[in-house]
């Protein structure tokens, strides 16, 4: 071949590559369909951290797919009430929801295990169980019976024990107390004399202000301050033994989810993980600032009395044993979860607990 002709042709090819005229279009642009979904949240948009988890998912999905897969996010009440998010996904009113699965214990108590149950796992242990301890697989098998697919989409960390209109000094003070409390915690607290109430986040303050309820738990200092509970209930107790690490879930209509291209499923999984990590980190920053603000406003910070914790622990273990006898779906998840919890606690006592106990004691001593 003539050397000059060869160089000339190579130069033409190089120019074509430089201008992009000889490049094939990206595989994504060729094969990825344009899809638009609607997601209903169980949370009001005023609670920017927990509601924001869905916005993180939506933004990440859009950017990962060059805008070809969009998810429009709607706050609680705009499309459906917050506590009906699961139903809306099941019946196809929306394709997705962002919710706490323990809201649906009325359908089956097993919903709570995927979120959190009293005296359960902390946030790190919860993520470990879900992602690598078999939790997601077990919970997805259960959710499939309701026509939905789930992905962890946020964690609040250990929550606060809630706001009380009167001081609580012992187990006896719980008798007849009307308390907004979510998940299985209501069933744990009932034998202790509490009258549990299930209310969505936006309905709590008016009920507390009017005296329809005597106490409420929500999440923690940042959200609780935004909702104004300190204005009508001065006593703030800790910790929420019923929520050691609440996982908030994205739920998808299973039929619609299965029609997605494989790349979109990977994008959803990745975006949900981003939302999960981001929410916990945000709460850890915002709560440490908000608790100082609340105490500065005169809030009376109190630990829950030991006899309440002990009574609640006994009540929880009795409830779990009863559910294991009567509910095969519960037992199928609870038994392996309990084994994981036991082994995780053993490990965390060796490393995390011993480290935390020492450094916190030094900080408390002013060192």
Coordinates of N, CA and C in Angstrom, one line a residue, residues 9-157:
X9 N -5.7 8.3 4.7 CA -6.9 7.6 5.1 C -7.0 7.5 6.6
X10 N -5.9 7.2 7.3 CA -5.9 7.2 8.7 C -6.3 8.5 9.3
X11 N -5.8 9.6 8.7 CA -6.1 10.9 9.1 C -7.6 11.2 9.0
X12 N -8.2 10.8 7.9 CA -9.6 11.0 7.7 C -10.4 10.2 8.8
X13 N -10.0 9.0 9.1 CA -10.7 8.2 10.1 C -10.5 8.9 11.5
X14 N -9.3 9.4 11.7 CA -9.1 10.1 13.0 C -10.0 11.3 13.1
X15 N -10.1 12.1 12.0 CA -11.0 13.2 12.1 C -12.4 12.9 12.3
X16 N -12.8 11.8 11.7 CA -14.2 11.3 11.9 C -14.4 11.0 13.4
X17 N -13.4 10.3 14.0 CA -13.6 10.0 15.4 C -13.6 11.2 16.3
X18 N -12.8 12.2 15.9 CA -12.7 13.4 16.7 C -14.0 14.2 16.7
X19 N -14.7 14.2 15.5 CA -16.0 14.9 15.4 C -17.1 14.0 15.9
X20 N -16.9 12.7 16.1 CA -18.0 11.9 16.6 C -18.8 11.3 15.5
X21 N -18.5 11.6 14.2 CA -19.4 11.1 13.2 C -19.3 9.6 13.0
X22 N -18.2 9.0 13.4 CA -18.0 7.6 13.2 C -18.3 6.8 14.4
X23 N -18.7 7.5 15.5 CA -19.0 6.8 16.7 C -20.4 6.3 16.8
X24 N -20.6 5.1 17.3 CA -22.0 4.6 17.5 C -22.5 5.3 18.7
X25 N -23.9 5.5 18.7 CA -24.5 6.1 19.8 C -24.4 5.2 21.1
X26 N -24.3 5.8 22.3 CA -24.2 5.0 23.5 C -25.3 3.9 23.5
X27 N -24.9 2.8 24.1 CA -25.9 1.7 24.2 C -27.2 2.1 25.0
X28 N -26.9 3.0 26.0 CA -28.1 3.5 26.8 C -29.1 4.2 26.0
X29 N -28.5 5.1 25.1 CA -29.4 5.9 24.3 C -30.2 5.1 23.2
X30 N -29.5 4.0 22.8 CA -30.2 3.1 21.8 C -31.3 2.3 22.4
X31 N -31.0 1.7 23.6 CA -31.9 0.7 24.2 C -32.8 1.1 25.3
X32 N -32.4 2.2 26.0 CA -33.2 2.6 27.2 C -34.4 3.3 26.9
X33 N -35.6 2.8 27.4 CA -36.8 3.5 27.1 C -37.0 4.7 28.0
X34 N -37.9 5.6 27.6 CA -38.2 6.8 28.4 C -39.4 6.4 29.3
X35 N -39.2 6.4 30.6 CA -40.2 6.0 31.6 C -40.4 7.1 32.6
X36 N -41.6 7.3 33.0 CA -42.0 8.2 34.0 C -42.9 7.6 35.1
X37 N -42.4 7.6 36.3 CA -43.2 7.0 37.4 C -43.6 8.0 38.4
X38 N -44.6 7.7 39.2 CA -45.0 8.5 40.3 C -44.7 7.8 41.6
X39 N -44.2 8.5 42.6 CA -43.9 8.0 43.9 C -44.6 8.8 45.0
X40 N -45.3 8.1 45.8 CA -46.0 8.8 46.9 C -45.2 8.5 48.2
X41 N -45.0 9.6 49.0 CA -44.3 9.5 50.2 C -45.3 9.4 51.4
X42 N -44.9 8.7 52.4 CA -45.7 8.7 53.7 C -45.4 9.9 54.6
X43 N -44.5 10.8 54.1 CA -44.0 11.9 54.9 C -44.3 13.3 54.2
X44 N -44.6 14.3 55.1 CA -44.8 15.6 54.5 C -43.5 16.2 54.0
X45 N -43.5 17.1 53.0 CA -42.3 17.6 52.5 C -41.7 18.7 53.4
X46 N -42.4 19.0 54.5 CA -41.8 19.9 55.5 C -40.7 19.2 56.3
X47 N -40.8 17.9 56.4 CA -39.7 17.1 57.0 C -38.7 16.7 56.0
X48 N -37.8 17.7 55.7 CA -36.9 17.6 54.6 C -36.0 16.4 54.6
X49 N -35.6 15.9 55.7 CA -34.6 14.8 55.8 C -35.2 13.5 55.4
X50 N -36.3 13.1 56.0 CA -36.9 11.8 55.7 C -37.7 11.9 54.4
X51 N -38.4 13.0 54.1 CA -39.0 13.1 52.8 C -37.9 13.2 51.7
X52 N -36.8 13.9 52.1 CA -35.8 14.1 51.1 C -35.2 12.8 50.6
X53 N -35.3 11.7 51.3 CA -34.8 10.4 50.8 C -35.4 10.1 49.4
X54 N -36.6 10.3 49.2 CA -37.3 10.1 47.9 C -36.7 11.0 46.8
X55 N -36.4 12.2 47.2 CA -35.9 13.2 46.3 C -34.5 12.8 45.9
X56 N -33.7 12.2 46.8 CA -32.4 11.7 46.4 C -32.5 10.6 45.4
X57 N -33.4 9.7 45.6 CA -33.6 8.6 44.7 C -34.0 9.2 43.3
X58 N -35.0 10.1 43.3 CA -35.4 10.6 42.0 C -34.3 11.3 41.2
X59 N -33.5 12.2 41.9 CA -32.5 12.9 41.3 C -31.4 12.0 40.8
X60 N -31.0 11.0 41.6 CA -29.9 10.1 41.2 C -30.4 9.2 40.0
X61 N -31.6 8.7 40.0 CA -32.1 7.9 38.9 C -32.1 8.7 37.6
X62 N -32.5 9.9 37.6 CA -32.6 10.8 36.4 C -31.2 11.0 35.9
X63 N -30.2 11.3 36.8 CA -28.9 11.6 36.3 C -28.2 10.3 35.8
X64 N -28.5 9.2 36.4 CA -27.8 7.9 36.0 C -28.3 7.5 34.6
X65 N -29.5 7.9 34.3 CA -30.1 7.4 33.0 C -30.2 8.5 32.0
X66 N -29.5 9.6 32.2 CA -29.6 10.7 31.2 C -31.0 11.3 31.1
X67 N -31.7 11.2 32.1 CA -33.1 11.8 32.1 C -34.1 10.9 31.5
X68 N -33.8 9.7 31.2 CA -34.7 8.8 30.5 C -35.7 8.0 31.5
X69 N -35.3 7.9 32.7 CA -36.1 7.3 33.7 C -36.3 8.4 34.8
X70 N -37.5 8.9 34.9 CA -37.9 9.9 35.9 C -38.9 9.4 36.8
X71 N -38.7 9.8 38.1 CA -39.7 9.5 39.2 C -40.1 10.8 39.8
X72 N -41.4 11.1 39.7 CA -41.9 12.3 40.3 C -42.4 12.0 41.7
X73 N -41.9 12.8 42.7 CA -42.2 12.5 44.1 C -43.3 13.4 44.6
X74 N -44.2 12.8 45.3 CA -45.4 13.5 45.9 C -45.4 13.3 47.4
X75 N -45.6 14.4 48.2 CA -45.6 14.3 49.7 C -46.9 13.6 50.1
X76 N -46.9 13.2 51.3 CA -48.1 12.5 51.9 C -49.3 13.4 51.8
X77 N -50.4 12.8 51.3 CA -51.7 13.6 51.2 C -51.9 14.2 49.9
X78 N -50.9 14.3 49.1 CA -51.1 15.0 47.8 C -51.8 14.0 46.8
X79 N -51.4 12.8 46.8 CA -52.1 11.8 46.0 C -52.9 10.8 46.8
X80 N -52.3 10.3 47.9 CA -53.0 9.5 48.8 C -52.5 9.8 50.2
X81 N -53.3 9.5 51.3 CA -52.9 9.7 52.6 C -51.6 8.9 52.9
X82 N -50.8 9.5 53.8 CA -49.5 8.9 54.1 C -49.5 7.4 54.5
X83 N -50.5 7.0 55.3 CA -50.6 5.6 55.7 C -51.2 4.7 54.7
X84 N -51.5 5.2 53.5 CA -52.1 4.3 52.5 C -51.1 4.2 51.3
X85 N -49.9 4.5 51.6 CA -48.9 4.4 50.5 C -48.7 3.0 49.9
X86 N -48.7 2.0 50.8 CA -48.6 0.6 50.3 C -49.8 0.2 49.5
X87 N -51.0 0.6 49.9 CA -52.2 0.2 49.1 C -52.1 0.9 47.7
X88 N -51.6 2.1 47.6 CA -51.5 2.8 46.3 C -50.6 2.1 45.4
X89 N -49.5 1.5 45.9 CA -48.5 0.8 45.1 C -49.1 -0.6 44.7
X90 N -49.8 -1.2 45.6 CA -50.4 -2.5 45.3 C -51.5 -2.4 44.2
X91 N -52.3 -1.4 44.3 CA -53.4 -1.3 43.3 C -53.0 -0.6 42.0
X92 N -51.7 -0.1 41.9 CA -51.3 0.5 40.7 C -51.6 2.0 40.6
X93 N -52.1 2.6 41.7 CA -52.4 4.0 41.6 C -51.1 4.8 41.4
X94 N -50.0 4.3 42.0 CA -48.7 4.8 41.8 C -47.7 3.6 41.6
X95 N -46.6 3.9 41.0 CA -45.6 2.8 40.8 C -44.7 2.6 42.0
X96 N -44.6 3.6 42.8 CA -43.6 3.5 43.9 C -44.1 4.3 45.2
X97 N -43.5 3.9 46.3 CA -43.8 4.6 47.6 C -42.5 4.7 48.4
X98 N -42.4 5.7 49.3 CA -41.4 5.8 50.2 C -42.0 5.8 51.6
X99 N -41.8 4.8 52.4 CA -42.6 4.6 53.6 C -41.9 3.8 54.6
X100 N -42.5 3.7 55.8 CA -42.0 2.8 56.9 C -42.9 1.6 56.9
X101 N -42.4 0.5 56.7 CA -43.2 -0.7 56.5 C -44.0 -1.1 57.8
X102 N -43.5 -0.6 58.9 CA -44.2 -1.0 60.2 C -45.6 -0.2 60.3
X103 N -45.8 0.7 59.4 CA -47.2 1.3 59.3 C -48.2 0.3 59.0
X104 N -47.8 -0.9 58.4 CA -48.8 -1.8 57.9 C -48.9 -3.1 58.7
X105 N -48.6 -3.0 60.0 CA -48.7 -4.2 60.9 C -50.1 -4.6 61.0
X106 N -51.1 -3.7 60.7 CA -52.5 -4.2 60.7 C -52.8 -5.2 59.7
X107 N -52.0 -5.2 58.6 CA -52.2 -6.2 57.6 C -51.5 -7.5 58.0
X108 N -50.3 -7.3 58.6 CA -49.5 -8.5 59.0 C -48.4 -7.9 59.9
X109 N -48.2 -8.4 61.1 CA -47.1 -7.9 61.9 C -45.7 -8.1 61.3
X110 N -45.6 -9.0 60.4 CA -44.3 -9.3 59.7 C -43.8 -8.0 59.0
X111 N -44.6 -7.1 58.6 CA -44.1 -5.9 57.9 C -43.1 -5.2 58.8
X112 N -43.3 -5.3 60.1 CA -42.4 -4.5 61.0 C -41.0 -4.9 61.0
X113 N -40.7 -6.2 60.7 CA -39.3 -6.7 60.9 C -38.4 -6.0 59.8
X114 N -38.9 -5.8 58.6 CA -38.1 -5.1 57.6 C -37.8 -3.7 58.0
X115 N -38.6 -3.1 58.8 CA -38.4 -1.7 59.3 C -37.6 -1.6 60.6
X116 N -38.2 -2.0 61.7 CA -37.6 -2.1 63.0 C -38.6 -2.7 63.9
X117 N -38.2 -3.4 64.9 CA -39.1 -3.9 66.0 C -38.4 -3.6 67.3
X118 N -39.2 -3.4 68.4 CA -38.7 -3.1 69.7 C -37.5 -4.0 70.1
X119 N -36.5 -3.3 70.6 CA -35.3 -4.0 71.1 C -34.6 -4.8 70.0
X120 N -34.6 -4.1 68.8 CA -34.0 -4.8 67.6 C -32.6 -4.3 67.3
X121 N -32.3 -4.1 66.1 CA -31.0 -3.7 65.6 C -30.8 -2.2 65.5
X122 N -29.5 -1.8 65.7 CA -29.2 -0.4 65.4 C -29.0 -0.2 63.9
X123 N -28.7 1.0 63.5 CA -28.7 1.3 62.1 C -27.6 0.5 61.3
X124 N -26.4 0.4 61.9 CA -25.4 -0.4 61.3 C -25.7 -1.9 61.2
X125 N -26.3 -2.4 62.3 CA -26.7 -3.8 62.3 C -27.8 -4.1 61.3
X126 N -28.7 -3.1 61.3 CA -29.9 -3.3 60.4 C -29.4 -3.3 58.9
X127 N -28.5 -2.4 58.5 CA -27.9 -2.5 57.2 C -27.2 -3.8 56.9
X128 N -26.4 -4.2 57.9 CA -25.7 -5.5 57.7 C -26.6 -6.6 57.5
X129 N -27.7 -6.7 58.3 CA -28.7 -7.8 58.2 C -29.4 -7.7 56.8
X130 N -29.8 -6.5 56.4 CA -30.6 -6.4 55.2 C -29.7 -6.7 54.0
X131 N -28.5 -6.1 53.9 CA -27.7 -6.2 52.7 C -26.9 -7.5 52.6
X132 N -26.4 -8.0 53.7 CA -25.5 -9.2 53.7 C -25.8 -10.3 54.7
X133 N -26.9 -10.1 55.4 CA -27.3 -11.2 56.4 C -28.6 -11.9 56.0
X134 N -29.0 -11.7 54.7 CA -30.2 -12.4 54.2 C -31.5 -11.6 54.4
X135 N -31.5 -10.5 55.0 CA -32.7 -9.8 55.3 C -33.5 -9.3 54.1
X136 N -32.8 -8.7 53.1 CA -33.5 -8.3 52.0 C -34.2 -9.4 51.2
X137 N -33.5 -10.5 51.1 CA -34.1 -11.7 50.4 C -35.4 -12.2 51.2
X138 N -35.2 -12.3 52.5 CA -36.4 -12.8 53.3 C -37.5 -11.8 53.2
X139 N -37.2 -10.5 53.3 CA -38.3 -9.6 53.4 C -39.0 -9.4 52.0
X140 N -38.2 -9.6 50.9 CA -38.7 -9.5 49.6 C -39.7 -10.7 49.3
X141 N -39.3 -11.8 49.8 CA -40.2 -13.0 49.7 C -41.6 -12.7 50.3
X142 N -41.5 -12.1 51.5 CA -42.8 -11.7 52.1 C -43.5 -10.7 51.3
X143 N -42.8 -9.6 50.9 CA -43.5 -8.5 50.2 C -44.1 -9.0 48.9
X144 N -43.5 -10.0 48.2 CA -44.0 -10.5 47.0 C -45.4 -11.0 47.1
X145 N -45.8 -11.4 48.3 CA -47.2 -11.8 48.5 C -48.2 -10.7 48.4
X146 N -47.7 -9.5 48.5 CA -48.5 -8.3 48.4 C -48.3 -7.5 47.1
X147 N -47.5 -8.2 46.2 CA -47.4 -7.6 44.9 C -46.4 -6.4 44.8
X148 N -45.4 -6.4 45.8 CA -44.5 -5.3 45.8 C -43.1 -5.8 45.9
X149 N -42.1 -4.9 45.5 CA -40.7 -5.2 45.6 C -40.2 -4.1 46.5
X150 N -39.2 -4.4 47.4 CA -38.7 -3.4 48.4 C -37.2 -3.2 48.3
X151 N -36.8 -2.0 48.5 CA -35.4 -1.6 48.7 C -35.2 -0.7 49.9
X152 N -34.3 -1.0 50.7 CA -34.0 0.0 51.8 C -33.7 1.4 51.3
X153 N -34.3 2.4 51.9 CA -34.1 3.7 51.3 C -34.0 4.8 52.4
X154 N -33.3 4.5 53.5 CA -33.1 5.5 54.5 C -33.1 4.8 55.9
X155 N -32.4 5.5 56.8 CA -32.4 5.0 58.2 C -32.3 6.2 59.1
X156 N -33.0 6.2 60.2 CA -33.0 7.4 61.1 C -32.0 7.3 62.2
X157 N -31.4 6.1 62.4 CA -30.6 5.9 63.6 C -31.5 5.7 64.8

